Amino acid sequence: MSNPIDAAPGSQRADYSPAVHPAWVEVDLGAIADNVRALQATVGNVQMMCVVKADAYGHGLIPVARTAVAAGADWLATAQLSEALAIRAAGIPTPLLCWLHAPGVDFAPALEADIDLGVSTEWALDAVIAAAQSLGVTANVHLKVDTGLGRNGAFSPGEGRTDFAELVDRAAVAQAAGSINVRGIFSHFAAADEPNHPSVAAQHDAFVAAVALADEAGLDIEIRHMANSAAALELPHARWDLVRVGLAMYGLSPTPDLHSSADYGVRPAMRVIARVSNVKRVPAGQGVSYGYSYTCAEDTTLLNVPLGYGDGVPRHASSKADVLVAGQRRQIAGRVCMDQIVIDAGDLEVACGDEVVLFGPGDDGEPTAQDWAAAIDTISYEIVTRFGPHVPRVYLENAISDDRSNED
Ligand SMILES: *Cc1c(COP(=O)(O)O)cnc(C)c1O
């Protein structure tokens, strides 16, 4: 059963209509709900923060946020403030953290919307304090410590005065003055998908030291968190008080070299589908698509599939990734174009209007997002996030129920 549902207020998302759209992204919200519950069962008695940044990894911010909350998410998180504000505008009151900012940001709307702010830098701390003072409120802040990723977070390489120590001191002053409450301290792994990578233990040690520093400064931190999906699943000691789960809640494995989705008890929620728009017989030797990088070896049937790199099909998938057509896997023939791809269907019986599945959960033999990632040497994160908001989402809601009352 598929049920097109309304997009978030103000979003540019196209509502699916077969009268208009030749292709769409189907999102199984029931799978997401089941995944959230399965992951909570795996991580045990720690809080679950469901990461819905980047339009919920391409699955649709608001429908996914609602689903995650109904399935028991304690927290939601985004990178961008715009997405955090959209969650509040949709009437979702769940605790919410947002961590990626640049100078010029106005934190006042975030504080008015009761959004917790990740703070990595002194400029951001000053801006949060200023916004809190102007509103006369106390801002909830999670200090981000760079324990070795070398990305955002205040750097804390070891002993002595560090960027993070400076940030902690300033935060302690502001907390004493009542303008902020340092509710959390957090960090992020560089290689949690390789549990034996030496950086994992080093980062964990650095985080222990950073927590101790915050304690010594009297910050009385309520929530310490450093685990993404891979760490939540592979490194029980890194779960601390809360895990920040992204990829795994969408049913994809964060450690494809070690474990499959099924190993983790989750299933992919996204299926990308298009209707064949043109079917033709061509002779052996026919070149296909721009540059003729593919030539038909025999007399064959070519299918036109109306999705291209402008929609989210990576151009690197040219003559690499498979699709499912008429129950069979067939490779994309030649270059991916902006709006379309071509499939060499051989002698398969295919008609205009038949559905082609680019990738999905894999249940019917279609490739998975992980198969596409492996075919073009990237990660499944990139495959699912590429599909733009102009490709309509169709939400399957049949398996969702708000059964928090059944949980302990
Ligand atoms: C994206 C992100 C996550 C979620 O990562 P997954 O690997 O998708 O689970 C967690 N924490 C931070 C800081 C992130 O940027």
Short mmCIF file of C-alpha atoms and ligand atoms in Angstrom, two decimals:
data_model
loop_
_atom_site.label_atom_id
_atom_site.label_comp_id
_atom_site.label_asym_id
_atom_site.label_seq_id
_atom_site.Cartn_x
_atom_site.Cartn_y
_atom_site.Cartn_z
CA MET A 1 0.00 0.00 0.00
CA SER A 2 1.49 3.31 -0.88
CA ASN A 3 0.16 6.53 0.46
CA PRO A 4 1.51 9.81 -0.82
CA ILE A 5 1.50 12.11 2.19
CA ASP A 6 1.93 15.80 2.44
CA ALA A 7 5.41 17.18 2.51
CA ALA A 8 6.66 19.47 5.25
CA PRO A 9 5.17 22.94 5.21
CA GLY A 10 7.27 25.19 3.05
CA SER A 11 9.31 22.40 1.52
CA GLN A 12 9.94 22.31 -2.21
CA ARG A 13 9.21 18.63 -2.34
CA ALA A 14 7.03 17.46 -5.20
CA ASP A 15 4.04 15.40 -4.13
CA TYR A 16 3.99 12.25 -6.19
CA SER A 17 1.45 12.04 -8.96
CA PRO A 18 1.64 9.35 -11.61
CA ALA A 19 0.08 11.88 -13.99
CA VAL A 20 3.19 14.02 -13.69
CA HIS A 21 6.12 12.01 -12.40
CA PRO A 22 7.84 9.16 -14.24
CA ALA A 23 10.01 8.23 -11.25
CA TRP A 24 9.88 8.38 -7.50
CA VAL A 25 11.61 7.43 -4.26
CA GLU A 26 9.59 5.10 -2.08
CA VAL A 27 10.31 5.28 1.64
CA ASP A 28 9.13 2.51 3.93
CA LEU A 29 8.46 4.32 7.18
CA GLY A 30 7.55 1.00 8.78
CA ALA A 31 11.09 -0.19 8.12
CA ILE A 32 12.48 2.95 9.74
CA ALA A 33 10.26 2.44 12.79
CA ASP A 34 11.32 -1.20 13.05
CA ASN A 35 14.97 -0.24 12.63
CA VAL A 36 14.78 2.34 15.42
CA ARG A 37 13.25 -0.25 17.75
CA ALA A 38 15.79 -2.90 16.77
CA LEU A 39 18.70 -0.53 17.33
CA GLN A 40 17.35 0.54 20.70
CA ALA A 41 17.14 -3.12 21.68
CA THR A 42 20.76 -3.61 20.59
CA VAL A 43 22.22 -0.61 22.38
CA GLY A 44 20.23 -1.25 25.54
CA ASN A 45 19.67 1.26 28.25
CA VAL A 46 21.09 4.39 26.65
CA GLN A 47 19.26 7.24 24.98
CA MET A 48 18.73 7.10 21.22
CA MET A 49 19.29 10.23 19.15
CA CYS A 50 18.03 9.75 15.61
CA VAL A 51 20.05 11.77 13.12
CA VAL A 52 17.80 13.24 10.44
CA LYS A 53 20.25 15.66 8.81
CA ALA A 54 20.43 16.02 5.03
CA ASP A 55 16.67 15.57 4.64
CA ALA A 56 16.84 12.44 6.76
CA TYR A 57 19.58 11.00 4.54
CA GLY A 58 17.33 11.71 1.57
CA HIS A 59 14.33 9.90 3.05
CA GLY A 60 12.34 13.04 3.96
CA LEU A 61 12.93 15.11 7.07
CA ILE A 62 9.50 15.46 8.62
CA PRO A 63 7.96 12.04 7.88
CA VAL A 64 11.13 10.36 9.15
CA ALA A 65 11.37 12.57 12.23
CA ARG A 66 7.76 11.75 13.14
CA THR A 67 8.34 8.07 12.55
CA ALA A 68 11.50 7.97 14.65
CA VAL A 69 9.76 9.71 17.54
CA ALA A 70 6.77 7.36 17.32
CA ALA A 71 9.20 4.43 17.42
CA GLY A 72 10.78 5.71 20.61
CA ALA A 73 13.58 8.11 19.66
CA ASP A 74 14.55 10.15 22.71
CA TRP A 75 16.26 12.82 20.63
CA LEU A 76 16.45 14.06 17.06
CA ALA A 77 19.49 15.74 15.53
CA THR A 78 20.39 17.73 12.46
CA ALA A 79 23.56 19.39 11.27
CA GLN A 80 21.86 22.51 9.90
CA LEU A 81 19.73 24.84 11.99
CA SER A 82 17.26 25.26 9.10
CA GLU A 83 16.32 21.60 9.39
CA ALA A 84 16.02 21.79 13.18
CA LEU A 85 13.67 24.76 12.83
CA ALA A 86 11.63 22.86 10.22
CA ILE A 87 11.17 20.03 12.72
CA ARG A 88 9.80 22.48 15.27
CA ALA A 89 7.65 24.21 12.62
CA ALA A 90 6.09 20.80 11.95
CA GLY A 91 5.06 20.65 15.61
CA ILE A 92 7.52 17.97 16.75
CA PRO A 93 8.52 18.80 20.35
CA THR A 94 11.14 16.05 20.90
CA PRO A 95 14.55 17.08 22.32
CA LEU A 96 16.60 18.21 19.37
CA LEU A 97 20.29 18.94 18.82
CA CYS A 98 21.81 20.89 15.95
CA TRP A 99 25.57 21.21 15.61
CA LEU A 100 26.87 22.88 12.46
CA HIS A 101 26.96 26.67 12.37
CA ALA A 102 28.86 29.47 10.69
CA PRO A 103 29.37 33.07 11.75
CA GLY A 104 26.33 35.21 10.95
CA VAL A 105 23.90 32.65 12.34
CA ASP A 106 21.15 34.01 14.59
CA PHE A 107 20.68 31.59 17.46
CA ALA A 108 17.64 33.37 18.91
CA PRO A 109 15.07 31.41 16.85
CA ALA A 110 16.79 28.18 17.90
CA LEU A 111 16.53 29.09 21.57
CA GLU A 112 12.91 30.17 21.18
CA ALA A 113 12.25 26.77 19.61
CA ASP A 114 14.01 24.96 22.46
CA ILE A 115 16.72 23.52 20.24
CA ASP A 116 19.95 22.39 21.92
CA LEU A 117 23.04 23.75 20.19
CA GLY A 118 26.29 21.95 19.54
CA VAL A 119 29.16 24.36 20.17
CA SER A 120 32.68 23.78 18.81
CA THR A 121 34.17 27.26 18.88
CA GLU A 122 34.47 30.36 20.97
CA TRP A 123 32.65 32.51 18.40
CA ALA A 124 29.69 30.15 18.52
CA LEU A 125 29.69 30.10 22.30
CA ASP A 126 29.72 33.90 22.36
CA ALA A 127 26.85 34.02 19.86
CA VAL A 128 24.78 31.55 21.90
CA ILE A 129 25.42 33.54 25.09
CA ALA A 130 24.43 36.79 23.36
CA ALA A 131 21.21 35.26 22.03
CA ALA A 132 20.35 33.77 25.42
CA GLN A 133 20.96 37.09 27.17
CA SER A 134 18.88 39.03 24.66
CA LEU A 135 15.96 36.64 25.18
CA GLY A 136 16.48 36.25 28.91
CA VAL A 137 16.64 32.46 28.64
CA THR A 138 19.17 29.74 29.43
CA ALA A 139 20.51 28.04 26.30
CA ASN A 140 21.13 24.30 26.35
CA VAL A 141 24.55 23.62 24.89
CA HIS A 142 26.51 20.47 24.00
CA LEU A 143 30.23 21.20 23.80
CA LYS A 144 31.86 19.41 20.93
CA VAL A 145 35.37 18.13 21.46
CA ASP A 146 37.62 17.09 18.60
CA THR A 147 39.25 13.96 20.03
CA GLY A 148 41.11 13.26 16.79
CA LEU A 149 38.77 13.41 13.80
CA GLY A 150 40.33 16.72 12.83
CA ARG A 151 36.97 18.10 11.69
CA ASN A 152 34.65 20.24 13.81
CA GLY A 153 34.87 20.34 17.58
CA ALA A 154 37.34 22.19 19.79
CA PHE A 155 40.69 20.47 19.56
CA SER A 156 41.85 18.49 22.58
CA PRO A 157 45.03 16.63 21.65
CA GLY A 158 46.18 15.71 25.13
CA GLU A 159 47.57 17.39 28.21
CA GLY A 160 47.66 21.08 28.92
CA ARG A 161 45.85 24.10 27.55
CA THR A 162 43.89 23.20 24.49
CA ASP A 163 41.14 24.84 22.46
CA PHE A 164 38.72 22.61 24.31
CA ALA A 165 40.07 23.64 27.74
CA GLU A 166 39.58 27.29 26.77
CA LEU A 167 36.04 26.57 25.61
CA VAL A 168 35.23 24.74 28.85
CA ASP A 169 36.48 27.65 30.94
CA ARG A 170 34.37 30.16 29.04
CA ALA A 171 31.35 27.86 29.18
CA ALA A 172 31.74 27.46 32.95
CA VAL A 173 31.66 31.24 33.40
CA ALA A 174 28.56 31.54 31.21
CA GLN A 175 26.87 28.66 33.01
CA ALA A 176 27.52 30.30 36.39
CA ALA A 177 25.97 33.48 35.01
CA GLY A 178 22.87 31.54 33.94
CA SER A 179 22.99 32.21 30.22
CA ILE A 180 23.84 28.63 29.25
CA ASN A 181 23.44 25.15 30.62
CA VAL A 182 26.08 22.74 29.36
CA ARG A 183 23.81 19.74 29.04
CA GLY A 184 26.10 17.65 26.89
CA ILE A 185 29.61 16.96 25.75
CA PHE A 186 30.17 15.08 22.53
CA SER A 187 32.70 13.89 20.02
CA HIS A 188 32.82 11.90 16.79
CA PHE A 189 34.99 8.98 15.62
CA ALA A 190 37.18 8.97 12.54
CA ALA A 191 37.11 5.21 12.00
CA ALA A 192 34.38 3.57 14.06
CA ASP A 193 33.67 1.38 11.03
CA GLU A 194 37.09 -0.19 11.61
CA PRO A 195 36.78 -1.10 15.30
CA ASN A 196 40.45 -2.10 15.56
CA HIS A 197 41.79 1.08 14.03
CA PRO A 198 44.25 2.63 16.50
CA SER A 199 42.40 5.96 16.38
CA VAL A 200 39.38 4.37 18.06
CA ALA A 201 41.08 3.74 21.40
CA ALA A 202 43.00 7.02 21.20
CA GLN A 203 39.82 9.00 20.62
CA HIS A 204 38.02 7.20 23.40
CA ASP A 205 40.86 8.01 25.81
CA ALA A 206 40.82 11.64 24.71
CA PHE A 207 37.08 11.76 25.32
CA VAL A 208 37.49 10.35 28.83
CA ALA A 209 40.01 13.13 29.49
CA ALA A 210 37.71 15.78 28.03
CA VAL A 211 34.83 14.60 30.21
CA ALA A 212 37.11 14.77 33.25
CA LEU A 213 38.13 18.30 32.32
CA ALA A 214 34.49 19.37 32.08
CA ASP A 215 33.77 17.73 35.43
CA GLU A 216 36.69 19.54 37.06
CA ALA A 217 35.33 22.81 35.71
CA GLY A 218 32.11 22.01 37.57
CA LEU A 219 29.98 21.69 34.45
CA ASP A 220 27.96 18.71 35.74
CA ILE A 221 27.34 17.22 32.30
CA GLU A 222 24.11 15.28 31.89
CA ILE A 223 24.70 13.62 28.50
CA ARG A 224 28.04 12.38 27.17
CA HIS A 225 27.91 11.03 23.63
CA MET A 226 30.34 9.96 20.93
CA ALA A 227 28.84 7.01 19.06
CA ASN A 228 27.53 7.17 15.50
CA SER A 229 25.87 4.07 14.02
CA ALA A 230 29.09 2.11 13.63
CA ALA A 231 30.28 2.86 17.16
CA ALA A 232 26.82 2.23 18.64
CA LEU A 233 26.83 -1.22 17.03
CA GLU A 234 30.49 -2.19 17.27
CA LEU A 235 31.83 -0.43 20.37
CA PRO A 236 29.59 -0.97 23.40
CA HIS A 237 32.00 0.95 25.66
CA ALA A 238 31.56 4.03 23.47
CA ARG A 239 27.80 4.24 23.92
CA TRP A 240 28.09 6.45 27.02
CA ASP A 241 24.71 8.07 27.80
CA LEU A 242 23.36 8.40 24.29
CA VAL A 243 24.04 7.14 20.77
CA ARG A 244 23.63 9.28 17.65
CA VAL A 245 22.30 6.88 15.06
CA GLY A 246 22.01 7.88 11.43
CA LEU A 247 22.72 5.39 8.65
CA ALA A 248 21.60 2.28 10.54
CA MET A 249 18.12 3.66 11.18
CA TYR A 250 17.67 3.88 7.41
CA GLY A 251 18.50 0.19 7.26
CA LEU A 252 22.00 0.41 5.81
CA SER A 253 25.13 -1.10 7.29
CA PRO A 254 27.74 1.40 8.52
CA THR A 255 30.34 -1.39 8.37
CA PRO A 256 29.69 -3.06 5.01
CA ASP A 257 33.07 -4.79 5.07
CA LEU A 258 32.17 -6.44 8.37
CA HIS A 259 28.42 -6.80 8.62
CA SER A 260 25.31 -6.58 6.47
CA SER A 261 22.09 -4.76 7.32
CA ALA A 262 20.52 -8.10 8.17
CA ASP A 263 23.35 -8.87 10.61
CA TYR A 264 22.31 -5.75 12.51
CA GLY A 265 18.62 -6.59 12.32
CA VAL A 266 17.71 -3.63 10.12
CA ARG A 267 16.36 -3.36 6.58
CA PRO A 268 16.77 -0.63 3.95
CA ALA A 269 13.87 1.83 3.80
CA MET A 270 14.48 3.44 0.40
CA ARG A 271 13.51 2.09 -2.99
CA VAL A 272 14.08 4.12 -6.14
CA ILE A 273 11.68 3.37 -8.98
CA ALA A 274 11.11 4.68 -12.51
CA ARG A 275 8.74 3.74 -15.31
CA VAL A 276 10.25 2.70 -18.61
CA SER A 277 9.51 5.52 -21.04
CA ASN A 278 10.76 4.05 -24.32
CA VAL A 279 11.48 0.51 -25.54
CA LYS A 280 13.22 -0.18 -28.84
CA ARG A 281 14.93 -2.97 -30.72
CA VAL A 282 18.36 -2.04 -32.05
CA PRO A 283 20.93 -3.99 -34.05
CA ALA A 284 24.30 -5.28 -32.81
CA GLY A 285 26.90 -2.53 -32.92
CA GLN A 286 24.54 0.26 -31.85
CA GLY A 287 26.32 2.78 -29.63
CA VAL A 288 24.47 3.90 -26.51
CA SER A 289 24.30 7.32 -24.88
CA TYR A 290 26.82 10.15 -24.94
CA GLY A 291 30.27 9.30 -26.19
CA TYR A 292 29.25 5.76 -27.17
CA SER A 293 31.09 4.34 -24.18
CA TYR A 294 28.80 1.31 -24.54
CA THR A 295 28.11 -0.63 -27.71
CA CYS A 296 25.46 -3.34 -28.02
CA ALA A 297 27.13 -6.69 -28.55
CA GLU A 298 24.07 -8.27 -30.15
CA ASP A 299 20.66 -7.33 -31.48
CA THR A 300 18.94 -6.19 -28.33
CA THR A 301 16.20 -4.20 -26.61
CA LEU A 302 17.13 -0.82 -25.15
CA LEU A 303 15.05 0.74 -22.38
CA ASN A 304 14.91 4.39 -21.52
CA VAL A 305 14.60 5.01 -17.78
CA PRO A 306 13.73 8.59 -16.78
CA LEU A 307 16.17 9.24 -13.92
CA GLY A 308 19.64 10.73 -14.31
CA TYR A 309 22.44 12.50 -12.53
CA GLY A 310 20.27 15.61 -12.10
CA ASP A 311 17.98 13.48 -9.96
CA GLY A 312 20.64 11.64 -7.99
CA VAL A 313 21.91 8.77 -10.13
CA PRO A 314 25.69 9.14 -9.87
CA ARG A 315 27.33 9.65 -13.27
CA HIS A 316 30.00 7.27 -12.03
CA ALA A 317 27.32 4.56 -12.21
CA SER A 318 27.68 4.65 -16.01
CA SER A 319 28.12 1.02 -17.16
CA LYS A 320 28.67 0.00 -13.51
CA ALA A 321 25.53 -0.14 -11.36
CA ASP A 322 22.71 -2.64 -11.91
CA VAL A 323 18.97 -2.13 -11.88
CA LEU A 324 16.12 -4.65 -11.62
CA VAL A 325 13.94 -4.94 -14.70
CA ALA A 326 11.42 -7.71 -15.39
CA GLY A 327 12.80 -9.60 -12.42
CA GLN A 328 16.39 -9.54 -13.74
CA ARG A 329 19.46 -7.51 -12.90
CA ARG A 330 20.77 -5.45 -15.81
CA GLN A 331 23.62 -2.96 -15.85
CA ILE A 332 23.21 0.69 -16.81
CA ALA A 333 24.39 0.84 -20.43
CA GLY A 334 26.73 3.71 -21.17
CA ARG A 335 26.72 7.17 -19.71
CA VAL A 336 24.23 8.34 -17.15
CA CYS A 337 22.59 11.47 -18.59
CA MET A 338 21.09 14.38 -16.67
CA ASP A 339 17.54 13.04 -16.74
CA GLN A 340 17.77 9.48 -17.99
CA ILE A 341 19.66 6.25 -18.21
CA VAL A 342 19.58 3.43 -20.75
CA ILE A 343 19.36 -0.26 -19.94
CA ASP A 344 20.36 -3.01 -22.36
CA ALA A 345 17.58 -5.49 -21.66
CA GLY A 346 18.68 -8.14 -24.17
CA ASP A 347 15.65 -10.23 -25.01
CA LEU A 348 13.70 -9.53 -21.83
CA GLU A 349 10.03 -8.79 -22.31
CA VAL A 350 9.60 -5.20 -21.22
CA ALA A 351 6.89 -2.69 -22.07
CA CYS A 352 6.68 1.06 -21.77
CA GLY A 353 5.35 1.87 -18.32
CA ASP A 354 6.95 -1.15 -16.62
CA GLU A 355 8.69 -0.35 -13.36
CA VAL A 356 12.46 -0.46 -13.07
CA VAL A 357 13.94 -0.56 -9.56
CA LEU A 358 17.33 1.13 -9.32
CA PHE A 359 17.96 -0.04 -5.78
CA GLY A 360 15.94 -1.05 -2.77
CA PRO A 361 15.92 -3.42 0.20
CA GLY A 362 17.00 -6.29 -2.05
CA ASP A 363 14.03 -8.53 -1.28
CA ASP A 364 13.00 -8.97 -4.91
CA GLY A 365 16.51 -9.34 -6.26
CA GLU A 366 17.08 -5.63 -6.84
CA PRO A 367 20.45 -4.17 -5.91
CA THR A 368 20.75 -2.38 -2.59
CA ALA A 369 22.16 1.09 -2.00
CA GLN A 370 25.20 -0.74 -0.65
CA ASP A 371 25.52 -2.66 -3.95
CA TRP A 372 25.47 0.65 -5.80
CA ALA A 373 28.03 2.09 -3.43
CA ALA A 374 30.33 -0.89 -3.95
CA ALA A 375 29.87 -0.71 -7.74
CA ILE A 376 31.04 2.90 -7.90
CA ASP A 377 33.48 2.91 -4.99
CA THR A 378 31.58 5.13 -2.60
CA ILE A 379 29.50 4.68 0.57
CA SER A 380 25.78 3.98 0.83
CA TYR A 381 25.35 7.30 2.67
CA GLU A 382 26.14 9.10 -0.56
CA ILE A 383 23.84 6.95 -2.68
CA VAL A 384 20.70 7.63 -0.62
CA THR A 385 21.38 11.31 0.06
CA ARG A 386 21.87 12.15 -3.60
CA PHE A 387 18.21 11.91 -4.61
CA GLY A 388 17.01 15.50 -4.70
CA PRO A 389 13.79 16.92 -3.33
CA HIS A 390 12.32 17.34 -6.83
CA VAL A 391 12.09 13.56 -7.07
CA PRO A 392 8.85 12.86 -5.21
CA ARG A 393 8.81 10.63 -2.17
CA VAL A 394 6.06 8.09 -1.68
CA TYR A 395 5.71 6.98 1.91
CA LEU A 396 4.67 3.48 2.89
CA GLU A 397 3.07 3.80 6.28
CA ASN A 398 1.36 0.45 6.65
CA ALA A 399 3.68 -0.98 9.24
CA ILE A 400 3.79 2.01 11.58
CA SER A 401 2.18 1.99 14.93
CA ASP A 402 2.84 4.14 17.92
CA ASP A 403 3.62 1.38 20.35
CA ARG A 404 5.78 3.22 22.84
CA SER A 405 3.34 2.05 25.48
CA ASN A 406 4.60 -1.47 24.83
CA GLU A 407 8.15 -0.54 25.65
CA ASP A 408 9.64 -0.40 29.05
C1 LIG B 1 26.17 12.29 10.69
C2 LIG B 1 26.58 12.22 12.08
C3 LIG B 1 26.16 11.14 12.90
C4 LIG B 1 25.43 9.94 12.37
O1 LIG B 1 26.37 9.13 11.70
P1 LIG B 1 25.99 7.69 11.13
O2 LIG B 1 27.28 7.12 10.72
O3 LIG B 1 25.09 7.96 9.96
O4 LIG B 1 25.30 6.96 12.21
C5 LIG B 1 26.47 11.19 14.24
N1 LIG B 1 27.17 12.23 14.76
C6 LIG B 1 27.61 13.25 14.00
C7 LIG B 1 28.38 14.34 14.64
C8 LIG B 1 27.35 13.27 12.64
O5 LIG B 1 27.82 14.28 11.89
#
